[in-house]
CSV table of C-alpha atoms in Angstrom, one decimal:
chain,number,residue,atom,x,y,z
O,1,MET,CA,-115.5,159.0,-249.0
O,2,SER,CA,-118.7,156.9,-249.3
O,3,PRO,CA,-121.5,158.1,-246.9
O,4,ILE,CA,-122.2,154.5,-246.0
O,5,VAL,CA,-119.9,153.0,-243.4
O,6,VAL,CA,-120.4,149.5,-242.0
O,7,TRP,CA,-118.9,149.1,-238.6
O,8,THR,CA,-117.6,145.8,-237.3
O,9,TYR,CA,-115.1,144.4,-234.8
O,10,ASP,CA,-111.3,144.9,-235.3
O,11,TRP,CA,-110.9,141.1,-234.8
O,12,VAL,CA,-112.8,138.1,-233.7
O,13,PRO,CA,-111.7,134.4,-233.0
O,14,GLU,CA,-112.0,131.9,-235.8
O,15,ALA,CA,-115.3,130.3,-234.8
O,16,PRO,CA,-117.7,133.2,-235.6
O,17,ARG,CA,-115.9,134.3,-238.8
O,18,GLY,CA,-118.2,134.1,-241.7
O,19,PHE,CA,-121.1,134.8,-239.4
O,20,VAL,CA,-120.4,138.1,-237.8
O,21,ARG,CA,-123.4,140.2,-238.7
O,22,ASP,CA,-121.6,142.9,-240.6
O,23,LEU,CA,-121.9,140.3,-243.3
O,24,ARG,CA,-125.6,141.1,-243.6
O,25,LEU,CA,-124.9,144.8,-244.3
O,26,ARG,CA,-121.9,144.1,-246.6
O,27,TRP,CA,-124.2,141.7,-248.6
O,28,ALA,CA,-127.1,144.2,-248.8
O,29,CYS,CA,-124.7,146.9,-250.0
O,30,GLU,CA,-123.3,144.5,-252.6
O,31,GLU,CA,-126.8,143.6,-253.8
O,32,ALA,CA,-127.7,147.2,-254.1
O,33,GLY,CA,-124.4,148.3,-255.7
O,34,PHE,CA,-123.8,150.9,-252.9
O,35,ASP,CA,-120.4,152.3,-252.4
O,36,TYR,CA,-119.5,151.6,-248.8
O,37,THR,CA,-116.5,151.4,-246.5
O,38,VAL,CA,-115.9,149.2,-243.4
O,39,ARG,CA,-114.5,150.5,-240.2
O,40,THR,CA,-113.9,148.9,-236.9
O,41,VAL,CA,-114.3,149.1,-233.1
O,42,PRO,CA,-112.3,147.0,-230.7
O,43,LEU,CA,-113.8,143.7,-229.7
O,44,ASN,CA,-112.3,144.1,-226.2
O,45,PRO,CA,-112.6,146.3,-224.2
O,46,LYS,CA,-115.7,147.9,-225.6
O,47,SER,CA,-115.0,151.6,-226.0
O,48,ALA,CA,-117.4,154.4,-224.8
O,49,ASP,CA,-117.7,155.5,-228.4
O,50,HIS,CA,-118.8,152.0,-229.3
O,51,LEU,CA,-121.5,151.9,-226.5
O,52,ALA,CA,-122.7,155.3,-227.6
O,53,ARG,CA,-123.3,154.0,-231.1
O,54,GLN,CA,-124.5,150.5,-230.1
O,55,PRO,CA,-125.8,150.5,-226.6
O,56,PHE,CA,-125.5,146.7,-226.2
O,57,GLY,CA,-121.8,146.7,-227.2
O,58,GLN,CA,-122.5,144.6,-230.4
O,59,VAL,CA,-121.8,145.0,-234.1
O,60,PRO,CA,-122.7,145.8,-236.7
O,61,PHE,CA,-123.9,149.4,-236.9
O,62,LEU,CA,-124.2,151.7,-239.8
O,63,THR,CA,-123.3,155.3,-240.6
O,64,ASP,CA,-125.2,156.8,-243.5
O,65,GLY,CA,-124.1,160.4,-243.8
O,66,GLU,CA,-125.6,162.1,-240.7
O,67,LEU,CA,-127.6,159.1,-239.8
O,68,GLN,CA,-126.5,156.3,-237.4
O,69,VAL,CA,-128.4,153.0,-237.1
O,70,PHE,CA,-127.8,149.9,-235.1
O,71,GLU,CA,-129.4,146.4,-235.1
O,72,SER,CA,-128.7,144.5,-238.2
O,73,GLY,CA,-132.4,144.2,-239.0
O,74,ALA,CA,-132.9,147.9,-238.7
O,75,CYS,CA,-129.8,148.6,-240.8
O,76,LEU,CA,-131.1,146.2,-243.5
O,77,LEU,CA,-134.6,147.9,-243.6
O,78,HIS,CA,-132.9,151.3,-243.7
O,79,LEU,CA,-130.7,150.2,-246.7
O,80,ALA,CA,-133.8,148.6,-248.3
O,81,ARG,CA,-135.6,151.9,-248.5
O,82,LYS,CA,-132.7,153.3,-250.5
O,83,SER,CA,-132.7,150.7,-253.3
O,84,GLU,CA,-135.4,148.8,-255.2
O,85,ALA,CA,-132.8,146.0,-255.5
O,86,LEU,CA,-133.6,145.2,-251.9
O,87,MET,CA,-137.3,145.9,-251.6
O,88,PRO,CA,-140.2,146.6,-254.0
O,89,ARG,CA,-141.5,150.1,-253.9
O,90,ASP,CA,-145.3,149.4,-253.8
O,91,ALA,CA,-147.1,149.3,-250.4
O,92,ALA,CA,-147.8,145.6,-250.5
O,93,GLY,CA,-144.2,144.8,-251.4
O,94,GLU,CA,-142.9,147.0,-248.6
O,95,ALA,CA,-145.3,145.6,-246.0
O,96,GLU,CA,-144.4,142.0,-246.9
O,97,THR,CA,-140.7,142.7,-246.9
O,98,LEU,CA,-141.1,144.3,-243.5
O,99,GLN,CA,-143.1,141.3,-242.1
O,100,TRP,CA,-140.7,138.6,-243.4
O,101,THR,CA,-137.6,140.5,-242.3
O,102,ILE,CA,-139.0,140.7,-238.8
O,103,ALA,CA,-140.2,137.0,-239.0
O,104,ALA,CA,-136.6,136.0,-239.8
O,105,LEU,CA,-135.5,137.9,-236.7
O,106,ASN,CA,-138.3,137.1,-234.3
O,107,SER,CA,-140.0,133.9,-235.4
O,108,ILE,CA,-136.8,132.0,-236.5
O,109,GLU,CA,-133.7,133.6,-235.0
O,110,MET,CA,-135.3,134.3,-231.6
O,111,VAL,CA,-135.7,130.5,-231.3
O,112,ALA,CA,-132.7,129.3,-233.2
O,113,VAL,CA,-130.2,131.4,-231.2
O,114,PRO,CA,-131.3,130.2,-227.8
O,115,TRP,CA,-131.5,126.6,-229.0
O,116,TRP,CA,-128.0,126.9,-230.4
O,117,PHE,CA,-126.8,128.5,-227.2
O,118,LEU,CA,-128.3,125.7,-225.0
O,119,ASP,CA,-126.9,123.1,-227.4
O,120,MET,CA,-123.4,124.6,-227.2
O,121,THR,CA,-123.5,124.8,-223.4
O,122,GLY,CA,-124.8,121.2,-223.1
O,123,THR,CA,-128.1,122.1,-221.6
O,124,GLU,CA,-131.0,119.8,-222.5
O,125,ASN,CA,-134.4,121.4,-223.0
O,126,SER,CA,-136.9,119.4,-225.0
O,127,GLN,CA,-139.3,122.3,-225.2
O,128,VAL,CA,-136.9,124.7,-226.8
O,129,THR,CA,-135.9,121.9,-229.2
O,130,GLY,CA,-139.6,121.3,-230.0
O,131,TRP,CA,-140.2,125.0,-230.4
O,132,LEU,CA,-137.4,125.2,-233.0
O,133,GLN,CA,-138.6,122.1,-234.8
O,134,SER,CA,-142.1,123.6,-235.1
O,135,ARG,CA,-140.8,127.0,-236.4
O,136,LEU,CA,-138.5,125.2,-239.0
O,137,ASP,CA,-141.4,123.0,-240.1
O,138,HIS,CA,-143.6,126.1,-240.7
O,139,ILE,CA,-140.9,127.8,-242.7
O,140,GLU,CA,-140.3,124.6,-244.7
O,141,ARG,CA,-144.0,124.5,-245.6
O,142,VAL,CA,-143.7,128.2,-246.8
O,143,LEU,CA,-140.5,127.6,-248.8
O,144,GLY,CA,-142.1,124.5,-250.4
O,145,GLU,CA,-144.7,126.7,-252.0
O,146,ARG,CA,-142.6,129.6,-253.3
O,147,LYS,CA,-139.1,130.5,-254.4
O,148,TRP,CA,-138.9,133.9,-252.7
O,149,LEU,CA,-140.6,135.2,-249.5
O,150,VAL,CA,-141.9,138.4,-251.1
O,151,ALA,CA,-143.3,139.4,-254.5
O,152,ASP,CA,-141.7,136.5,-256.6
O,153,ARG,CA,-138.3,138.2,-256.3
O,154,PHE,CA,-135.2,138.5,-254.1
O,155,THR,CA,-135.6,141.0,-251.3
O,156,VAL,CA,-133.7,141.9,-248.1
O,157,ALA,CA,-136.1,139.5,-246.3
O,158,ASP,CA,-134.6,136.5,-248.2
O,159,LEU,CA,-131.1,137.9,-247.4
O,160,LEU,CA,-131.9,137.8,-243.7
O,161,MET,CA,-133.9,134.6,-243.7
O,162,ALA,CA,-131.2,132.8,-245.5
O,163,ASP,CA,-128.5,134.2,-243.2
O,164,VAL,CA,-130.5,133.0,-240.2
O,165,LEU,CA,-131.1,129.6,-241.6
O,166,ARG,CA,-127.6,129.0,-243.0
O,167,VAL,CA,-126.1,128.6,-239.4
O,168,PRO,CA,-124.7,125.0,-239.7
O,169,LYS,CA,-126.4,123.5,-236.7
O,170,VAL,CA,-129.8,125.0,-237.6
O,171,ARG,CA,-129.4,124.0,-241.2
O,172,ALA,CA,-128.6,120.4,-240.2
O,173,PHE,CA,-131.6,120.3,-238.0
O,174,GLY,CA,-133.6,117.6,-239.8
O,175,ASP,CA,-134.4,116.9,-243.4
O,176,ARG,CA,-136.1,120.0,-244.8
O,177,PRO,CA,-135.4,119.9,-248.5
O,178,ALA,CA,-137.1,123.2,-249.4
O,179,THR,CA,-135.2,125.1,-246.8
O,180,GLU,CA,-132.0,123.5,-247.8
O,181,SER,CA,-132.5,124.3,-251.4
O,182,TYR,CA,-133.5,127.9,-250.6
O,183,VAL,CA,-130.4,128.5,-248.4
O,184,ALA,CA,-128.1,126.9,-251.1
O,185,ARG,CA,-129.6,129.0,-253.8
O,186,ILE,CA,-129.4,132.3,-252.0
O,187,THR,CA,-125.9,131.8,-250.7
O,188,GLU,CA,-124.8,131.1,-254.3
O,189,ARG,CA,-125.5,134.8,-255.1
O,190,ALA,CA,-122.4,136.7,-256.1
O,191,ALA,CA,-123.2,139.4,-253.5
O,192,PHE,CA,-123.2,136.9,-250.7
O,193,LYS,CA,-119.9,135.3,-251.8
O,194,LYS,CA,-118.3,138.7,-252.1
O,195,ALA,CA,-119.5,139.8,-248.6
O,196,HIS,CA,-118.4,136.5,-247.1
O,197,ALA,CA,-115.0,136.6,-248.7
O,198,ASP,CA,-114.5,140.2,-247.7
O,199,GLN,CA,-115.4,139.4,-244.0
O,200,MET,CA,-113.0,136.5,-244.0
O,201,ALA,CA,-110.2,138.6,-245.5
O,202,HIS,CA,-110.9,141.4,-243.0
O,203,PHE,CA,-110.3,139.1,-240.0
O,204,ALA,CA,-107.4,137.3,-241.7
O,205,ALA,CA,-105.7,140.7,-242.2
O,206,ALA,CA,-106.4,141.4,-238.5
O,207,ASP,CA,-104.6,138.1,-237.6
O,208,ALA,CA,-101.6,139.1,-239.8
O,209,ALA,CA,-101.4,142.6,-238.1
O,210,ARG,CA,-101.4,140.9,-234.7
O,211,ALA,CA,-98.7,138.3,-235.6
G,1,MET,CA,-166.2,149.3,-241.5
G,2,SER,CA,-162.7,150.5,-240.5
G,3,PRO,CA,-160.0,149.3,-242.9
G,4,ILE,CA,-157.8,148.4,-239.9
G,5,VAL,CA,-158.6,145.0,-238.4
G,6,VAL,CA,-156.5,143.6,-235.5
G,7,TRP,CA,-156.7,139.8,-235.5
G,8,THR,CA,-156.3,137.8,-232.2
G,9,TYR,CA,-157.4,134.5,-230.8
G,10,ASP,CA,-161.1,133.7,-230.0
G,11,TRP,CA,-160.0,132.6,-226.5
G,12,VAL,CA,-156.9,132.0,-224.4
G,13,PRO,CA,-156.5,130.6,-220.8
G,14,GLU,CA,-156.1,133.1,-218.0
G,15,ALA,CA,-152.3,133.2,-217.7
G,16,PRO,CA,-151.5,135.0,-220.9
G,17,ARG,CA,-154.4,137.4,-220.7
G,18,GLY,CA,-153.1,141.0,-220.7
G,19,PHE,CA,-150.0,139.9,-222.6
G,20,VAL,CA,-151.3,138.5,-225.9
G,21,ARG,CA,-149.6,140.6,-228.5
G,22,ASP,CA,-152.8,141.9,-230.1
G,23,LEU,CA,-152.5,144.3,-227.2
G,24,ARG,CA,-149.5,146.0,-228.9
G,25,LEU,CA,-151.6,146.7,-232.0
G,26,ARG,CA,-154.7,147.8,-230.1
G,27,TRP,CA,-152.4,150.2,-228.1
G,28,ALA,CA,-150.8,151.6,-231.2
G,29,CYS,CA,-154.2,152.2,-232.7
G,30,GLU,CA,-155.4,153.9,-229.5
G,31,GLU,CA,-152.3,156.2,-229.5
G,32,ALA,CA,-152.8,157.2,-233.1
G,33,GLY,CA,-156.6,157.6,-232.8
G,34,PHE,CA,-157.2,155.0,-235.6
G,35,ASP,CA,-160.6,153.5,-236.0
G,36,TYR,CA,-160.1,149.7,-235.8
G,37,THR,CA,-162.0,146.5,-235.3
G,38,VAL,CA,-160.9,143.3,-233.6
G,39,ARG,CA,-161.6,139.9,-235.2
G,40,THR,CA,-160.6,136.4,-234.2
G,41,VAL,CA,-159.3,133.1,-235.3
G,42,PRO,CA,-159.6,129.9,-233.2
G,43,LEU,CA,-156.8,129.2,-230.8
G,44,ASN,CA,-157.2,125.5,-231.5
G,45,PRO,CA,-157.2,123.9,-233.9
G,46,LYS,CA,-155.4,126.4,-236.2
G,47,SER,CA,-157.4,126.9,-239.3
G,48,ALA,CA,-155.9,126.9,-242.9
G,49,ASP,CA,-157.0,130.5,-243.2
G,50,HIS,CA,-155.1,131.4,-240.1
G,51,LEU,CA,-151.9,129.7,-241.4
G,52,ALA,CA,-152.3,131.5,-244.7
G,53,ARG,CA,-152.4,134.8,-242.9
G,54,GLN,CA,-149.8,134.0,-240.2
G,55,PRO,CA,-147.5,131.1,-241.3
G,56,PHE,CA,-146.4,130.3,-237.8
G,57,GLY,CA,-149.9,130.0,-236.5
G,58,GLN,CA,-149.6,132.9,-234.1
G,59,VAL,CA,-151.4,136.2,-233.4
G,60,PRO,CA,-151.6,139.0,-233.9
G,61,PHE,CA,-151.9,139.9,-237.6
G,62,LEU,CA,-153.3,143.0,-239.2
G,63,THR,CA,-155.5,143.8,-242.1
G,64,ASP,CA,-155.3,147.3,-243.4
G,65,GLY,CA,-157.6,147.6,-246.5
G,66,GLU,CA,-155.9,145.4,-249.1
G,67,LEU,CA,-152.7,144.9,-247.1
G,68,GLN,CA,-152.1,142.1,-244.7
G,69,VAL,CA,-149.2,142.1,-242.2
G,70,PHE,CA,-148.1,139.7,-239.6
G,71,GLU,CA,-145.4,139.9,-236.8
G,72,SER,CA,-146.3,142.4,-234.1
G,73,GLY,CA,-143.1,144.4,-234.8
G,74,ALA,CA,-143.9,144.7,-238.5
G,75,CYS,CA,-147.5,145.6,-237.8
G,76,LEU,CA,-146.3,148.3,-235.4
G,77,LEU,CA,-143.9,149.8,-237.9
G,78,HIS,CA,-146.6,149.6,-240.6
G,79,LEU,CA,-149.0,151.6,-238.3
G,80,ALA,CA,-146.2,154.0,-237.3
G,81,ARG,CA,-145.8,155.1,-241.0
G,82,LYS,CA,-149.4,156.1,-241.0
G,83,SER,CA,-149.3,158.4,-237.9
G,84,GLU,CA,-146.9,160.9,-236.6
G,85,ALA,CA,-148.3,160.1,-233.1
G,86,LEU,CA,-146.2,156.9,-233.4
G,87,MET,CA,-143.1,158.0,-235.2
G,88,PRO,CA,-141.5,161.3,-236.2
G,89,ARG,CA,-141.5,162.1,-239.9
G,90,ASP,CA,-137.8,163.1,-240.3
G,91,ALA,CA,-135.2,160.7,-241.5
G,92,ALA,CA,-133.3,160.6,-238.2
G,93,GLY,CA,-136.5,160.1,-236.2
G,94,GLU,CA,-137.6,157.2,-238.5
G,95,ALA,CA,-134.2,155.5,-238.4
G,96,GLU,CA,-134.0,155.7,-234.7
G,97,THR,CA,-137.6,154.5,-234.2
G,98,LEU,CA,-136.8,151.6,-236.5
G,99,GLN,CA,-133.5,150.7,-234.6
G,100,TRP,CA,-135.1,150.8,-231.2
G,101,THR,CA,-138.2,148.9,-232.2
G,102,ILE,CA,-135.9,146.1,-233.5
G,103,ALA,CA,-133.7,146.4,-230.4
G,104,ALA,CA,-136.8,145.8,-228.2
G,105,LEU,CA,-137.5,142.6,-230.3
G,106,ASN,CA,-134.0,141.3,-230.9
G,107,SER,CA,-131.7,142.7,-228.1
G,108,ILE,CA,-134.2,142.3,-225.3
G,109,GLU,CA,-137.1,140.0,-226.2
G,110,MET,CA,-134.9,137.5,-227.9
G,111,VAL,CA,-133.1,137.0,-224.6
G,112,ALA,CA,-136.0,137.6,-222.2
G,113,VAL,CA,-138.4,135.1,-223.8
G,114,PRO,CA,-136.0,132.1,-223.8
G,115,TRP,CA,-134.9,133.0,-220.2
G,116,TRP,CA,-138.6,133.1,-219.1
G,117,PHE,CA,-139.2,129.9,-221.0
G,118,LEU,CA,-136.3,128.1,-219.3
G,119,ASP,CA,-137.3,129.5,-215.9
G,120,MET,CA,-140.9,128.3,-216.4
G,121,THR,CA,-139.7,124.8,-217.3
G,122,GLY,CA,-137.3,124.6,-214.4
G,123,THR,CA,-134.1,124.5,-216.5
G,124,GLU,CA,-131.1,126.0,-215.0
G,125,ASN,CA,-128.8,127.9,-217.4
G,126,SER,CA,-126.5,130.4,-215.9
G,127,GLN,CA,-125.3,131.7,-219.3
G,128,VAL,CA,-128.8,132.6,-220.4
G,129,THR,CA,-129.4,134.3,-217.0
G,130,GLY,CA,-126.1,136.2,-217.4
G,131,TRP,CA,-127.1,137.1,-221.0
G,132,LEU,CA,-130.4,138.6,-219.8
G,133,GLN,CA,-128.8,140.4,-216.9
G,134,SER,CA,-126.3,142.0,-219.3
G,135,ARG,CA,-129.0,143.2,-221.7
G,136,LEU,CA,-131.1,144.6,-218.9
G,137,ASP,CA,-128.1,146.4,-217.5
G,138,HIS,CA,-127.4,148.0,-220.9
G,139,ILE,CA,-131.0,149.2,-221.2
G,140,GLU,CA,-131.0,150.4,-217.6
G,141,ARG,CA,-128.0,152.6,-218.5
G,142,VAL,CA,-129.8,154.0,-221.6
G,143,LEU,CA,-133.0,154.7,-219.6
G,144,GLY,CA,-131.0,156.4,-216.9
G,145,GLU,CA,-129.9,159.0,-219.4
G,146,ARG,CA,-133.2,159.8,-221.2
G,147,LYS,CA,-136.9,159.7,-220.8
G,148,TRP,CA,-137.8,158.3,-224.2
G,149,LEU,CA,-135.8,156.1,-226.6
G,150,VAL,CA,-136.2,158.4,-229.6
G,151,ALA,CA,-136.3,162.1,-230.2
G,152,ASP,CA,-137.4,163.2,-226.7
G,153,ARG,CA,-140.9,162.0,-227.3
G,154,PHE,CA,-143.1,158.9,-227.1
G,155,THR,CA,-142.8,156.6,-230.2
G,156,VAL,CA,-143.8,153.1,-231.1
G,157,ALA,CA,-140.3,152.0,-230.0
G,158,ASP,CA,-141.3,153.0,-226.4
G,159,LEU,CA,-144.6,151.1,-226.7
G,160,LEU,CA,-142.8,147.9,-227.7
G,161,MET,CA,-139.8,148.3,-225.3
G,162,ALA,CA,-142.2,148.9,-222.4
G,163,ASP,CA,-144.3,146.0,-223.5
G,164,VAL,CA,-141.3,143.7,-223.5
G,165,LEU,CA,-140.0,144.9,-220.2
G,166,ARG,CA,-143.3,144.9,-218.3
G,167,VAL,CA,-143.4,141.0,-218.3
G,168,PRO,CA,-143.6,140.5,-214.5
G,169,LYS,CA,-140.6,138.1,-214.2
G,170,VAL,CA,-138.4,140.2,-216.4
G,171,ARG,CA,-139.5,143.3,-214.6
G,172,ALA,CA,-138.7,141.7,-211.2
G,173,PHE,CA,-135.3,140.6,-212.5
G,174,GLY,CA,-133.1,142.8,-210.2
G,175,ASP,CA,-133.1,146.3,-209.0
G,176,ARG,CA,-133.2,148.6,-212.1
G,177,PRO,CA,-134.9,151.8,-211.0
G,178,ALA,CA,-134.7,153.6,-214.4
G,179,THR,CA,-136.3,150.7,-216.2
G,180,GLU,CA,-138.9,150.4,-213.5
G,181,SER,CA,-139.8,154.0,-213.7
G,182,TYR,CA,-139.9,153.9,-217.5
G,183,VAL,CA,-142.3,150.9,-217.6
G,184,ALA,CA,-144.5,152.4,-214.9
G,185,ARG,CA,-144.7,155.7,-216.7
G,186,ILE,CA,-145.5,154.2,-220.1
G,187,THR,CA,-148.1,151.8,-218.8
G,188,GLU,CA,-149.8,154.7,-217.2
G,189,ARG,CA,-150.8,156.0,-220.6
G,190,ALA,CA,-154.5,156.1,-221.3
G,191,ALA,CA,-154.0,154.2,-224.6
G,192,PHE,CA,-152.2,151.3,-222.8
G,193,LYS,CA,-154.9,151.1,-220.2
G,194,LYS,CA,-157.7,151.1,-222.8
G,195,ALA,CA,-155.9,148.4,-224.9
G,196,HIS,CA,-155.3,146.3,-221.8
G,197,ALA,CA,-158.9,146.6,-220.5
G,198,ASP,CA,-160.2,145.8,-224.0
G,199,GLN,CA,-158.2,142.7,-224.3
G,200,MET,CA,-159.2,141.5,-220.8
G,201,ALA,CA,-162.9,142.2,-221.6
G,202,HIS,CA,-162.5,140.3,-225.0
G,203,PHE,CA,-161.3,137.1,-223.3
G,204,ALA,CA,-163.8,137.5,-220.4
G,205,ALA,CA,-166.6,137.7,-223.0
G,206,ALA,CA,-165.2,134.5,-224.6
G,207,ASP,CA,-165.4,132.8,-221.2
G,208,ALA,CA,-169.0,133.9,-220.8
G,209,ALA,CA,-169.9,132.6,-224.3
G,210,ARG,CA,-168.4,129.2,-223.4
G,211,ALA,CA,-170.1,128.9,-220.1
């Protein structure tokens, strides 16, 4: 059996399918050509075993032989250290991959997720909207000047940034052509398509097993 | 001159003093015994040089010889790879430090910052409040079972988690004795006190220069 196991939920409703974050880990494994398997924990109720492996009761988490890692960003950086396909090996390339991976999480997703959440629950907050606009404007400026975030090549930082930006409501948030082109280009990659199709098939099979 | 330069603002108003995130980097340098200097960029207006080094116009960022790194989480992980005082050197210790550092950013701060922001702007949202309560309950359970997040010792993950949790309104958010004791214990460290005092002195000196 492969030492790499990506853990996700046994089933989720239709809305989050294609966006459950095991997709990030599947995608990274596909990019790197890692052999991996996918295993599941129940969505509800959360098991004690699940909470022992992911203390916030979320997915994904990763097993890599004896190692266990949770947080999709941490799993991606862990995988990136195993394959040059995901991150350059020189000190500058590693530092820049690290900074842009965390920027995707903490400068974009940290604003986009609450904005999306407020939007979904019908709560108006012009400051959060302005905060998101400002962050998206900054990333549009960066993406207008370069094709990739790091070292003129695809890295795990692009994987994560594109995954954060491809959320439909965030992506539709104003006319930002460089961002749109970046997301479209990166989600055209074979590894993304495979990971996305595999996640959709996984949950479809779970529907079939429930029927 | 030391190769490590921590960049922060030239001046900020009183409210954020003691919480500007250059403190995280000062603290890590103090824990590791690194020689470092602090330099500044103007708070307003943001300079082109600032945006070239930190594309979102924030602080801190770090210079380490030829390397430049932004995002406080990325800077901390970069510093951690330079000193065993901040992170164990074995694979499991590194992976766990990575996951808990990112958990502080993305499972706690990603919820606490928007909650604080909504609270400050007088916007009611019971879902965001519930979301924060749930995350804080999970971390309280974890901290009730162990003294440190990783490997039975202080790491940069504790530095960041304590810094996220010490925000007064988050800290006051319900009765969570294990979290309270953890934050109190970690902010008693000499390196935190030095970093905090140095940041306060830095901004006080800026007031004096303006007067």
